[in-house]
GROMACS .gro file of N, CA and C in nm:
model
  537
    1LYS      N    1  -1.013  -6.847  -2.806
    1LYS     CA    2  -0.876  -6.890  -2.815
    1LYS      C    3  -0.804  -6.849  -2.687
    2ALA      N    4  -0.706  -6.927  -2.652
    2ALA     CA    5  -0.622  -6.895  -2.537
    2ALA      C    6  -0.481  -6.943  -2.569
    3GLY      N    7  -0.385  -6.882  -2.505
    3GLY     CA    8  -0.248  -6.923  -2.529
    3GLY      C    9  -0.157  -6.881  -2.416
    4ALA      N   10  -0.040  -6.939  -2.418
    4ALA     CA   11   0.061  -6.907  -2.318
    4ALA      C   12   0.198  -6.919  -2.382
    5LEU      N   13   0.288  -6.835  -2.335
    5LEU     CA   14   0.426  -6.838  -2.381
    5LEU      C   15   0.514  -6.828  -2.258
    6LEU      N   16   0.618  -6.909  -2.253
    6LEU     CA   17   0.712  -6.903  -2.142
    6LEU      C   18   0.852  -6.913  -2.198
    7GLY      N   19   0.933  -6.812  -2.174
    7GLY     CA   20   1.072  -6.811  -2.216
    7GLY      C   21   1.159  -6.815  -2.091
    8LEU      N   22   1.236  -6.921  -2.074
    8LEU     CA   23   1.317  -6.939  -1.954
    8LEU      C   24   1.465  -6.918  -1.981
    9GLY      N   25   1.533  -6.876  -1.878
    9GLY     CA   26   1.677  -6.878  -1.879
    9GLY      C   27   1.744  -6.762  -1.946
   10GLU      N   28   1.826  -6.794  -2.044
   10GLU     CA   29   1.918  -6.701  -2.108
   10GLU      C   30   2.025  -6.658  -2.009
   11VAL      N   31   2.030  -6.727  -1.895
   11VAL     CA   32   2.135  -6.707  -1.796
   11VAL      C   33   2.189  -6.847  -1.764
   12ALA      N   34   2.321  -6.865  -1.777
   12ALA     CA   35   2.381  -6.996  -1.753
   12ALA      C   36   2.347  -7.045  -1.612
   13GLY      N   37   2.287  -7.164  -1.604
   13GLY     CA   38   2.256  -7.226  -1.477
   13GLY      C   39   2.131  -7.174  -1.408
   14GLY      N   40   2.055  -7.086  -1.474
   14GLY     CA   41   1.937  -7.033  -1.408
   14GLY      C   42   1.817  -7.024  -1.501
   15THR      N   43   1.699  -7.054  -1.448
   15THR     CA   44   1.577  -7.042  -1.527
   15THR      C   45   1.480  -6.943  -1.467
   16LYS      N   46   1.509  -6.890  -1.349
   16LYS     CA   47   1.416  -6.799  -1.283
   16LYS      C   48   1.462  -6.654  -1.286
   17GLN      N   49   1.593  -6.630  -1.299
   17GLN     CA   50   1.644  -6.493  -1.292
   17GLN      C   51   1.604  -6.410  -1.414
   18THR      N   52   1.601  -6.473  -1.529
   18THR     CA   53   1.564  -6.403  -1.652
   18THR      C   54   1.459  -6.489  -1.723
   19ARG      N   55   1.340  -6.431  -1.741
   19ARG     CA   56   1.234  -6.505  -1.808
   19ARG      C   57   1.124  -6.410  -1.852
   20VAL      N   58   1.042  -6.456  -1.946
   20VAL     CA   59   0.924  -6.383  -1.988
   20VAL      C   60   0.808  -6.483  -1.993
   21ALA      N   61   0.692  -6.439  -1.948
   21ALA     CA   62   0.572  -6.523  -1.951
   21ALA      C   63   0.457  -6.438  -2.003
   22ASP      N   64   0.374  -6.498  -2.085
   22ASP     CA   65   0.257  -6.430  -2.142
   22ASP      C   66   0.142  -6.528  -2.145
   23VAL      N   67   0.031  -6.488  -2.087
   23VAL     CA   68  -0.092  -6.568  -2.089
   23VAL      C   69  -0.201  -6.477  -2.146
   24TYR      N   70  -0.276  -6.527  -2.243
   24TYR     CA   71  -0.378  -6.443  -2.305
   24TYR      C   72  -0.501  -6.524  -2.341
   25GLY      N   73  -0.611  -6.452  -2.354
   25GLY     CA   74  -0.735  -6.509  -2.402
   25GLY      C   75  -0.794  -6.416  -2.507
   26ARG      N   76  -0.858  -6.476  -2.607
   26ARG     CA   77  -0.917  -6.397  -2.714
   26ARG      C   78  -1.052  -6.457  -2.750
   27TYR      N   79  -1.150  -6.370  -2.770
   27TYR     CA   80  -1.284  -6.413  -2.807
   27TYR      C   81  -1.325  -6.336  -2.932
   28THR      N   82  -1.368  -6.411  -3.034
   28THR     CA   83  -1.411  -6.349  -3.160
   28THR      C   84  -1.544  -6.412  -3.201
   29LYS      N   85  -1.643  -6.328  -3.227
   29LYS     CA   86  -1.772  -6.376  -3.276
   29LYS      C   87  -1.841  -6.263  -3.350
   30ASP      N   88  -1.893  -6.298  -3.468
   30ASP     CA   89  -1.957  -6.200  -3.555
   30ASP      C   90  -1.862  -6.082  -3.573
   31GLY      N   91  -1.901  -5.961  -3.537
   31GLY     CA   92  -1.814  -5.845  -3.556
   31GLY      C   93  -1.729  -5.809  -3.437
   32LEU      N   94  -1.740  -5.886  -3.327
   32LEU     CA   95  -1.670  -5.855  -3.203
   32LEU      C   96  -1.539  -5.932  -3.194
   33ASP      N   97  -1.432  -5.864  -3.151
   33ASP     CA   98  -1.302  -5.926  -3.130
   33ASP      C   99  -1.245  -5.867  -3.000
   34THR      N  100  -1.226  -5.950  -2.897
   34THR     CA  101  -1.176  -5.902  -2.768
   34THR      C  102  -1.052  -5.981  -2.728
   35MET      N  103  -0.970  -5.920  -2.642
   35MET     CA  104  -0.846  -5.983  -2.599
   35MET      C  105  -0.812  -5.935  -2.458
   36LEU      N  106  -0.759  -6.026  -2.376
   36LEU     CA  107  -0.708  -5.994  -2.244
   36LEU      C  108  -0.574  -6.064  -2.229
   37SER      N  109  -0.471  -5.992  -2.180
   37SER     CA  110  -0.336  -6.047  -2.174
   37SER      C  111  -0.267  -6.007  -2.044
   38TYR      N  112  -0.184  -6.100  -1.993
   38TYR     CA  113  -0.097  -6.074  -1.879
   38TYR      C  114   0.045  -6.112  -1.919
   39VAL      N  115   0.138  -6.018  -1.904
   39VAL     CA  116   0.278  -6.042  -1.939
   39VAL      C  117   0.365  -6.012  -1.816
   40SER      N  118   0.459  -6.102  -1.786
   40SER     CA  119   0.556  -6.081  -1.680
   40SER      C  120   0.695  -6.095  -1.742
   41ASP      N  121   0.776  -5.990  -1.728
   41ASP     CA  122   0.909  -5.985  -1.789
   41ASP      C  123   1.011  -5.955  -1.679
   42LYS      N  124   1.109  -6.044  -1.663
   42LYS     CA  125   1.208  -6.028  -1.558
   42LYS      C  126   1.347  -6.053  -1.615
   43ARG      N  127   1.440  -5.959  -1.591
   43ARG     CA  128   1.580  -5.975  -1.633
   43ARG      C  129   1.670  -5.940  -1.516
   44ALA      N  130   1.733  -6.040  -1.460
   44ALA     CA  131   1.816  -6.021  -1.341
   44ALA      C  132   1.933  -5.927  -1.368
   45SER      N  133   1.992  -5.932  -1.487
   45SER     CA  134   2.111  -5.851  -1.515
   45SER      C  135   2.083  -5.701  -1.513
   46THR      N  136   1.961  -5.659  -1.543
   46THR     CA  137   1.928  -5.516  -1.546
   46THR      C  138   1.837  -5.473  -1.433
   47GLY      N  139   1.787  -5.569  -1.355
   47GLY     CA  140   1.694  -5.536  -1.247
   47GLY      C  141   1.551  -5.518  -1.295
   48LEU      N  142   1.526  -5.544  -1.422
   48LEU     CA  143   1.392  -5.528  -1.478
   48LEU      C  144   1.298  -5.633  -1.420
   49ASP      N  145   1.182  -5.590  -1.375
   49ASP     CA  146   1.076  -5.679  -1.328
   49ASP      C  147   0.944  -5.607  -1.350
   50VAL      N  148   0.882  -5.631  -1.465
   50VAL     CA  149   0.762  -5.558  -1.506
   50VAL      C  150   0.649  -5.656  -1.534
   51GLN      N  151   0.532  -5.624  -1.483
   51GLN     CA  152   0.411  -5.701  -1.511
   51GLN      C  153   0.310  -5.610  -1.577
   52THR      N  154   0.249  -5.658  -1.685
   52THR     CA  155   0.157  -5.577  -1.763
   52THR      C  156   0.027  -5.653  -1.785
   53ILE      N  157  -0.084  -5.585  -1.764
   53ILE     CA  158  -0.216  -5.638  -1.796
   53ILE      C  159  -0.277  -5.547  -1.901
   54SER      N  160  -0.328  -5.605  -2.010
   54SER     CA  161  -0.391  -5.524  -2.114
   54SER      C  162  -0.517  -5.592  -2.164
   55GLY      N  163  -0.608  -5.510  -2.209
   55GLY     CA  164  -0.732  -5.559  -2.267
   55GLY      C  165  -0.769  -5.471  -2.384
   56ALA      N  166  -0.827  -5.532  -2.486
   56ALA     CA  167  -0.866  -5.455  -2.605
   56ALA      C  168  -0.991  -5.516  -2.666
   57ALA      N  169  -1.064  -5.434  -2.738
   57ALA     CA  170  -1.184  -5.482  -2.807
   57ALA      C  171  -1.200  -5.404  -2.936
   58ALA      N  172  -1.255  -5.471  -3.035
   58ALA     CA  173  -1.287  -5.407  -3.163
   58ALA      C  174  -1.423  -5.460  -3.208
   59TYR      N  175  -1.498  -5.374  -3.274
   59TYR     CA  176  -1.626  -5.416  -3.330
   59TYR      C  177  -1.635  -5.366  -3.473
   60SER      N  178  -1.665  -5.458  -3.564
   60SER     CA  179  -1.678  -5.424  -3.706
   60SER      C  180  -1.826  -5.416  -3.743
   61PHE      N  181  -1.863  -5.307  -3.806
   61PHE     CA  182  -1.998  -5.287  -3.859
   61PHE      C  183  -1.992  -5.319  -4.007
   62GLY      N  184  -2.015  -5.445  -4.041
   62GLY     CA  185  -2.001  -5.486  -4.180
   62GLY      C  186  -1.855  -5.483  -4.221
   63ASN      N  187  -1.829  -5.456  -4.350
   63ASN     CA  188  -1.692  -5.452  -4.400
   63ASN      C  189  -1.633  -5.312  -4.403
   64ALA      N  190  -1.716  -5.209  -4.375
   64ALA     CA  191  -1.668  -5.072  -4.394
   64ALA      C  192  -1.620  -5.004  -4.266
   65TYR      N  193  -1.690  -5.019  -4.155
   65TYR     CA  194  -1.659  -4.944  -4.033
   65TYR      C  195  -1.608  -5.037  -3.924
   66ARG      N  196  -1.511  -4.987  -3.848
   66ARG     CA  197  -1.458  -5.063  -3.734
   66ARG      C  198  -1.418  -4.964  -3.625
   67VAL      N  199  -1.458  -4.992  -3.501
   67VAL     CA  200  -1.415  -4.912  -3.386
   67VAL      C  201  -1.333  -5.002  -3.294
   68LEU      N  202  -1.236  -4.944  -3.224
   68LEU     CA  203  -1.149  -5.022  -3.139
   68LEU      C  204  -1.103  -4.940  -3.020
   69GLY      N  205  -1.064  -5.010  -2.916
   69GLY     CA  206  -1.014  -4.943  -2.798
   69GLY      C  207  -0.949  -5.043  -2.704
   70GLY      N  208  -0.879  -4.990  -2.605
   70GLY     CA  209  -0.813  -5.078  -2.511
   70GLY      C  210  -0.755  -5.003  -2.393
   71VAL      N  211  -0.712  -5.080  -2.295
   71VAL     CA  212  -0.649  -5.025  -2.175
   71VAL      C  213  -0.526  -5.109  -2.142
   72ILE      N  214  -0.432  -5.048  -2.070
   72ILE     CA  215  -0.311  -5.117  -2.026
   72ILE      C  216  -0.272  -5.064  -1.888
   73ALA      N  217  -0.225  -5.155  -1.803
   73ALA     CA  218  -0.175  -5.117  -1.671
   73ALA      C  219  -0.039  -5.183  -1.653
   74VAL      N  220   0.060  -5.103  -1.614
   74VAL     CA  221   0.197  -5.150  -1.598
   74VAL      C  222   0.235  -5.144  -1.450
   75ASP      N  223   0.280  -5.256  -1.396
   75ASP     CA  224   0.330  -5.265  -1.260
   75ASP      C  225   0.481  -5.289  -1.268
   76ASP      N  226   0.558  -5.182  -1.253
   76ASP     CA  227   0.704  -5.190  -1.265
   76ASP      C  228   0.763  -5.211  -1.127
   77ARG      N  229   0.815  -5.332  -1.104
   77ARG     CA  230   0.872  -5.367  -0.974
   77ARG      C  231   1.024  -5.348  -0.972
   78SER      N  232   1.078  -5.288  -1.077
   78SER     CA  233   1.221  -5.264  -1.085
   78SER      C  234   1.253  -5.131  -1.016
   79PRO      N  235   1.380  -5.098  -1.000
   79PRO     CA  236   1.417  -4.972  -0.934
   79PRO      C  237   1.358  -4.848  -1.002
   80ALA      N  238   1.331  -4.853  -1.132
   80ALA     CA  239   1.274  -4.737  -1.201
   80ALA      C  240   1.134  -4.706  -1.153
   81ASN      N  241   1.059  -4.806  -1.108
   81ASN     CA  242   0.923  -4.790  -1.056
   81ASN      C  243   0.836  -4.706  -1.150
   82ALA      N  244   0.837  -4.741  -1.277
   82ALA     CA  245   0.763  -4.665  -1.378
   82ALA      C  246   0.623  -4.723  -1.398
   83ASP      N  247   0.545  -4.734  -1.288
   83ASP     CA  248   0.407  -4.781  -1.299
   83ASP      C  249   0.328  -4.680  -1.381
   84GLY      N  250   0.232  -4.730  -1.457
   84GLY     CA  251   0.151  -4.639  -1.536
   84GLY      C  252   0.029  -4.706  -1.594
   85THR      N  253  -0.054  -4.624  -1.655
   85THR     CA  254  -0.176  -4.671  -1.721
   85THR      C  255  -0.190  -4.600  -1.854
   86GLY      N  256  -0.270  -4.657  -1.938
   86GLY     CA  257  -0.296  -4.595  -2.067
   86GLY      C  258  -0.420  -4.651  -2.131
   87TYR      N  259  -0.466  -4.581  -2.233
   87TYR     CA  260  -0.580  -4.630  -2.309
   87TYR      C  261  -0.572  -4.576  -2.450
   88TRP      N  262  -0.647  -4.636  -2.541
   88TRP     CA  263  -0.654  -4.590  -2.678
   88TRP      C  264  -0.793  -4.614  -2.732
   89LEU      N  265  -0.835  -4.525  -2.822
   89LEU     CA  266  -0.963  -4.534  -2.893
   89LEU      C  267  -0.935  -4.503  -3.039
   90GLY      N  268  -1.001  -4.574  -3.128
   90GLY     CA  269  -0.977  -4.548  -3.269
   90GLY      C  270  -1.089  -4.599  -3.356
   91GLY      N  271  -1.074  -4.571  -3.484
   91GLY     CA  272  -1.173  -4.616  -3.580
   91GLY      C  273  -1.111  -4.631  -3.717
   92GLU      N  274  -1.177  -4.711  -3.801
   92GLU     CA  275  -1.135  -4.734  -3.940
   92GLU      C  276  -1.255  -4.726  -4.031
   93TYR      N  277  -1.231  -4.676  -4.150
   93TYR     CA  278  -1.333  -4.676  -4.254
   93TYR      C  279  -1.268  -4.732  -4.380
   94ARG      N  280  -1.328  -4.836  -4.436
   94ARG     CA  281  -1.271  -4.903  -4.553
   94ARG      C  282  -1.366  -4.889  -4.670
   95VAL      N  283  -1.310  -4.846  -4.783
   95VAL     CA  284  -1.386  -4.840  -4.908
   95VAL      C  285  -1.294  -4.890  -5.020
   96GLY      N  286  -1.329  -5.003  -5.079
   96GLY     CA  287  -1.245  -5.062  -5.182
   96GLY      C  288  -1.109  -5.099  -5.126
   97ALA      N  289  -1.003  -5.056  -5.193
   97ALA     CA  290  -0.866  -5.084  -5.150
   97ALA      C  291  -0.814  -4.978  -5.053
   98ASN      N  292  -0.897  -4.882  -5.013
   98ASN     CA  293  -0.856  -4.771  -4.927
   98ASN      C  294  -0.905  -4.792  -4.784
   99THR      N  295  -0.817  -4.768  -4.686
   99THR     CA  296  -0.855  -4.771  -4.546
   99THR      C  297  -0.809  -4.641  -4.481
  100PHE      N  298  -0.901  -4.572  -4.416
  100PHE     CA  299  -0.873  -4.448  -4.344
  100PHE      C  300  -0.883  -4.479  -4.195
  101ARG      N  301  -0.784  -4.430  -4.117
  101ARG     CA  302  -0.779  -4.460  -3.975
  101ARG      C  303  -0.761  -4.333  -3.893
  102THR      N  304  -0.810  -4.338  -3.770
  102THR     CA  305  -0.782  -4.235  -3.672
  102THR      C  306  -0.771  -4.301  -3.535
  103GLN      N  307  -0.685  -4.243  -3.448
  103GLN     CA  308  -0.666  -4.302  -3.317
  103GLN      C  309  -0.621  -4.195  -3.218
  104TYR      N  310  -0.670  -4.209  -3.094
  104TYR     CA  311  -0.627  -4.126  -2.982
  104TYR      C  312  -0.567  -4.217  -2.876
  105VAL      N  313  -0.450  -4.179  -2.822
  105VAL     CA  314  -0.380  -4.258  -2.722
  105VAL      C  315  -0.342  -4.166  -2.606
  106GLU      N  316  -0.355  -4.217  -2.485
  106GLU     CA  317  -0.308  -4.143  -2.368
  106GLU      C  318  -0.239  -4.240  -2.274
  107SER      N  319  -0.119  -4.202  -2.227
  107SER     CA  320  -0.048  -4.283  -2.128
  107SER      C  321   0.001  -4.190  -2.017
  108LYS      N  322  -0.001  -4.242  -1.895
  108LYS     CA  323   0.035  -4.160  -1.780
  108LYS      C  324   0.109  -4.245  -1.679
  109LEU      N  325   0.224  -4.193  -1.634
  109LEU     CA  326   0.297  -4.257  -1.525
  109LEU      C  327   0.227  -4.224  -1.394
  110ASP      N  328   0.225  -4.319  -1.301
  110ASP     CA  329   0.156  -4.297  -1.174
  110ASP      C  330   0.236  -4.210  -1.078
  111GLN      N  331   0.371  -4.211  -1.091
  111GLN     CA  332   0.454  -4.135  -0.999
  111GLN      C  333   0.562  -4.061  -1.076
  112GLY      N  334   0.619  -3.962  -1.012
  112GLY     CA  335   0.731  -3.889  -1.071
  112GLY      C  336   0.687  -3.773  -1.158
  113PRO      N  337   0.784  -3.701  -1.210
  113PRO     CA  338   0.757  -3.578  -1.285
  113PRO      C  339   0.734  -3.600  -1.434
  114GLU      N  340   0.720  -3.724  -1.478
  114GLU     CA  341   0.712  -3.752  -1.621
  114GLU      C  342   0.582  -3.706  -1.685
  115GLY      N  343   0.475  -3.692  -1.609
  115GLY     CA  344   0.350  -3.645  -1.664
  115GLY      C  345   0.281  -3.748  -1.751
  116LYS      N  346   0.218  -3.698  -1.857
  116LYS     CA  347   0.146  -3.789  -1.946
  116LYS      C  348   0.175  -3.753  -2.091
  117THR      N  349   0.150  -3.849  -2.177
  117THR     CA  350   0.164  -3.831  -2.321
  117THR      C  351   0.028  -3.855  -2.384
  118GLN      N  352  -0.012  -3.765  -2.473
  118GLN     CA  353  -0.134  -3.780  -2.551
  118GLN      C  354  -0.095  -3.778  -2.698
  119ALA      N  355  -0.161  -3.858  -2.777
  119ALA     CA  356  -0.133  -3.862  -2.921
  119ALA      C  357  -0.264  -3.872  -2.998
  120LEU      N  358  -0.271  -3.796  -3.106
  120LEU     CA  359  -0.384  -3.802  -3.197
  120LEU      C  360  -0.327  -3.824  -3.336
  121GLY      N  361  -0.373  -3.929  -3.401
  121GLY     CA  362  -0.317  -3.962  -3.531
  121GLY      C  363  -0.423  -3.997  -3.634
  122VAL      N  364  -0.385  -3.976  -3.759
  122VAL     CA  365  -0.468  -4.019  -3.872
  122VAL      C  366  -0.378  -4.099  -3.965
  123GLY      N  367  -0.438  -4.195  -4.033
  123GLY     CA  368  -0.359  -4.280  -4.121
  123GLY      C  369  -0.437  -4.319  -4.244
  124TYR      N  370  -0.362  -4.364  -4.344
  124TYR     CA  371  -0.421  -4.408  -4.470
  124TYR      C  372  -0.344  -4.530  -4.519
  125GLN      N  373  -0.418  -4.627  -4.573
  125GLN     CA  374  -0.356  -4.745  -4.630
  125GLN      C  375  -0.422  -4.775  -4.765
  126TYR      N  376  -0.339  -4.807  -4.863
  126TYR     CA  377  -0.388  -4.848  -4.993
  126TYR      C  378  -0.336  -4.988  -5.022
  127ASP      N  379  -0.428  -5.082  -5.041
  127ASP     CA  380  -0.390  -5.221  -5.066
  127ASP      C  381  -0.357  -5.240  -5.213
  128LEU      N  382  -0.231  -5.272  -5.241
  128LEU     CA  383  -0.190  -5.302  -5.378
  128LEU      C  384  -0.234  -5.443  -5.417
  129SER      N  385  -0.237  -5.534  -5.319
  129SER     CA  386  -0.281  -5.671  -5.339
  129SER      C  387  -0.326  -5.725  -5.203
  130LYS      N  388  -0.356  -5.854  -5.193
  130LYS     CA  389  -0.395  -5.912  -5.065
  130LYS      C  390  -0.283  -5.906  -4.963
  131ARG      N  391  -0.158  -5.906  -5.009
  131ARG     CA  392  -0.044  -5.914  -4.917
  131ARG      C  393   0.043  -5.789  -4.915
  132THR      N  394   0.020  -5.692  -5.001
  132THR     CA  395   0.108  -5.576  -5.010
  132THR      C  396   0.025  -5.448  -5.001
  133ALA      N  397   0.073  -5.354  -4.919
  133ALA     CA  398   0.000  -5.228  -4.900
  133ALA      C  399   0.097  -5.112  -4.885
  134LEU      N  400   0.055  -4.996  -4.932
  134LEU     CA  401   0.122  -4.869  -4.905
  134LEU      C  402   0.052  -4.807  -4.784
  135TYR      N  403   0.128  -4.744  -4.695
  135TYR     CA  404   0.064  -4.684  -4.578
  135TYR      C  405   0.132  -4.552  -4.543
  136SER      N  406   0.059  -4.468  -4.472
  136SER     CA  407   0.114  -4.344  -4.419
  136SER      C  408   0.033  -4.303  -4.296
  137SER      N  409   0.095  -4.224  -4.210
  137SER     CA  410   0.024  -4.172  -4.093
  137SER      C  411   0.087  -4.040  -4.050
  138LEU      N  412   0.005  -3.959  -3.986
  138LEU     CA  413   0.048  -3.832  -3.929
  138LEU      C  414  -0.004  -3.829  -3.786
  139THR      N  415   0.088  -3.814  -3.690
  139THR     CA  416   0.051  -3.819  -3.548
  139THR      C  417   0.113  -3.701  -3.476
  140HIS      N  418   0.033  -3.637  -3.391
  140HIS     CA  419   0.083  -3.528  -3.307
  140HIS      C  420   0.085  -3.576  -3.162
  141PHE      N  421   0.202  -3.567  -3.098
  141PHE     CA  422   0.221  -3.608  -2.959
  141PHE      C  423   0.231  -3.483  -2.873
  142LYS      N  424   0.156  -3.481  -2.764
  142LYS     CA  425   0.163  -3.373  -2.665
  142LYS      C  426   0.214  -3.436  -2.537
  143ASN      N  427   0.327  -3.386  -2.487
  143ASN     CA  428   0.394  -3.446  -2.373
  143ASN      C  429   0.402  -3.346  -2.259
  144ASP      N  430   0.350  -3.384  -2.143
  144ASP     CA  431   0.357  -3.303  -2.022
  144ASP      C  432   0.457  -3.368  -1.928
  145GLY      N  433   0.533  -3.287  -1.855
  145GLY     CA  434   0.630  -3.339  -1.760
  145GLY      C  435   0.771  -3.302  -1.801
  146VAL      N  436   0.864  -3.323  -1.710
  146VAL     CA  437   1.000  -3.276  -1.732
  146VAL      C  438   1.091  -3.378  -1.798
  147GLY      N  439   1.057  -3.505  -1.798
  147GLY     CA  440   1.151  -3.605  -1.843
  147GLY      C  441   1.129  -3.660  -1.982
  148TYR      N  442   1.042  -3.598  -2.061
  148TYR     CA  443   1.008  -3.657  -2.191
  148TYR      C  444   1.128  -3.664  -2.285
  149ALA      N  445   1.203  -3.556  -2.300
  149ALA     CA  446   1.312  -3.553  -2.398
  149ALA      C  447   1.415  -3.661  -2.368
  150ALA      N  448   1.449  -3.680  -2.242
  150ALA     CA  449   1.545  -3.784  -2.205
  150ALA      C  450   1.487  -3.923  -2.233
  151ARG      N  451   1.358  -3.942  -2.208
  151ARG     CA  452   1.293  -4.071  -2.230
  151ARG      C  453   1.288  -4.105  -2.377
  152ALA      N  454   1.263  -4.006  -2.463
  152ALA     CA  455   1.250  -4.030  -2.606
  152ALA      C  456   1.384  -4.036  -2.677
  153ALA      N  457   1.490  -3.988  -2.614
  153ALA     CA  458   1.620  -3.979  -2.681
  153ALA      C  459   1.669  -4.114  -2.731
  154GLY      N  460   1.636  -4.221  -2.661
  154GLY     CA  461   1.682  -4.352  -2.702
  154GLY      C  462   1.610  -4.408  -2.823
  155SER      N  463   1.495  -4.352  -2.860
  155SER     CA  464   1.418  -4.406  -2.971
  155SER      C  465   1.415  -4.315  -3.093
  156LEU      N  466   1.469  -4.196  -3.083
  156LEU     CA  467   1.470  -4.102  -3.195
  156LEU      C  468   1.613  -4.070  -3.236
  157PRO      N  469   1.634  -4.038  -3.363
  157PRO     CA  470   1.769  -3.999  -3.406
  157PRO      C  471   1.822  -3.880  -3.326
  158ALA      N  472   1.952  -3.879  -3.300
  158ALA     CA  473   2.015  -3.774  -3.220
  158ALA      C  474   1.989  -3.636  -3.281
  159GLY      N  475   1.965  -3.539  -3.193
  159GLY     CA  476   1.949  -3.400  -3.235
  159GLY      C  477   1.808  -3.359  -3.269
  160LEU      N  478   1.711  -3.451  -3.269
  160LEU     CA  479   1.573  -3.414  -3.304
  160LEU      C  480   1.498  -3.353  -3.187
  161LEU      N  481   1.539  -3.383  -3.065
  161LEU     CA  482   1.473  -3.330  -2.947
  161LEU      C  483   1.572  -3.258  -2.859
  162THR      N  484   1.522  -3.156  -2.791
  162THR     CA  485   1.600  -3.090  -2.687
  162THR      C  486   1.526  -3.108  -2.555
  163ALA      N  487   1.587  -3.068  -2.444
  163ALA     CA  488   1.525  -3.084  -2.313
  163ALA      C  489   1.394  -3.007  -2.302
  164GLY      N  490   1.377  -2.901  -2.380
  164GLY     CA  491   1.254  -2.821  -2.373
  164GLY      C  492   1.143  -2.868  -2.464
  165ASP      N  493   1.170  -2.963  -2.551
  165ASP     CA  494   1.067  -3.011  -2.643
  165ASP      C  495   0.957  -3.085  -2.569
  166ARG      N  496   0.833  -3.051  -2.600
  166ARG     CA  497   0.719  -3.118  -2.540
  166ARG      C  498   0.626  -3.178  -2.645
  167ASN      N  499   0.619  -3.116  -2.760
  167ASN     CA  500   0.526  -3.158  -2.863
  167ASN      C  501   0.601  -3.201  -2.987
  168VAL      N  502   0.562  -3.314  -3.042
  168VAL     CA  503   0.629  -3.370  -3.158
  168VAL      C  504   0.522  -3.412  -3.258
  169THR      N  505   0.544  -3.379  -3.385
  169THR     CA  506   0.456  -3.426  -3.492
  169THR      C  507   0.538  -3.521  -3.579
  170GLU      N  508   0.481  -3.639  -3.606
  170GLU     CA  509   0.554  -3.744  -3.675
  170GLU      C  510   0.478  -3.785  -3.801
  171PHE      N  511   0.550  -3.794  -3.912
  171PHE     CA  512   0.494  -3.845  -4.037
  171PHE      C  513   0.566  -3.974  -4.072
  172VAL      N  514   0.491  -4.078  -4.106
  172VAL     CA  515   0.546  -4.208  -4.139
  172VAL      C  516   0.484  -4.255  -4.269
  173SER      N  517   0.564  -4.315  -4.356
  173SER     CA  518   0.509  -4.378  -4.476
  173SER      C  519   0.596  -4.498  -4.512
  174GLY      N  520   0.536  -4.592  -4.584
  174GLY     CA  521   0.613  -4.709  -4.620
  174GLY      C  522   0.531  -4.808  -4.701
  175ILE      N  523   0.590  -4.921  -4.724
  175ILE     CA  524   0.525  -5.031  -4.793
  175ILE      C  525   0.538  -5.154  -4.705
  176ARG      N  526   0.431  -5.232  -4.694
  176ARG     CA  527   0.431  -5.351  -4.609
  176ARG      C  528   0.394  -5.472  -4.695
  177HIS      N  529   0.468  -5.579  -4.677
  177HIS     CA  530   0.439  -5.703  -4.748
  177HIS      C  531   0.426  -5.814  -4.644
  178SER      N  532   0.315  -5.886  -4.644
  178SER     CA  533   0.291  -5.995  -4.549
  178SER      C  534   0.324  -6.128  -4.615
  179PHE      N  535   0.394  -6.211  -4.543
  179PHE     CA  536   0.431  -6.342  -4.595
  179PHE      C  537   0.336  -6.448  -4.546
   0.00000   0.00000   0.00000
């Protein structure tokens, strides 16, 4: 499979200043599922100009075991210059309506004092039906560098992090319904 997406404009009289483009390819055969993607995102009003290349692969051993992994490279051409790389490795084990997951993620900025973030997580999902599932996960994040608290402040409720915080443990649970 292959696909492309192009979003133009959102700026009166212009189609080049603000746009998003995504081109991807996907190959699936037997237990193998691979993907390669290129995304270019540009917003003139904020100076954002980021290009991302990512690749991922998963292999299923029958219906019970699955391993997965991927890489990502970010080329930030905006004033922030937040170029970086990352990768992830994980696995799943399914028995009946139960799925157990584990994943390791690492991301690192190429420049600046931000350092790197590492995360190790475990998760559980119970399928109530074909379309509805209960899920939970526990993830520990280890953050090196001086700018983590400021970077995370926009995505976490106020007061949960201070400038000295480096390590965060997160618990998530919920119910998901697919339409």
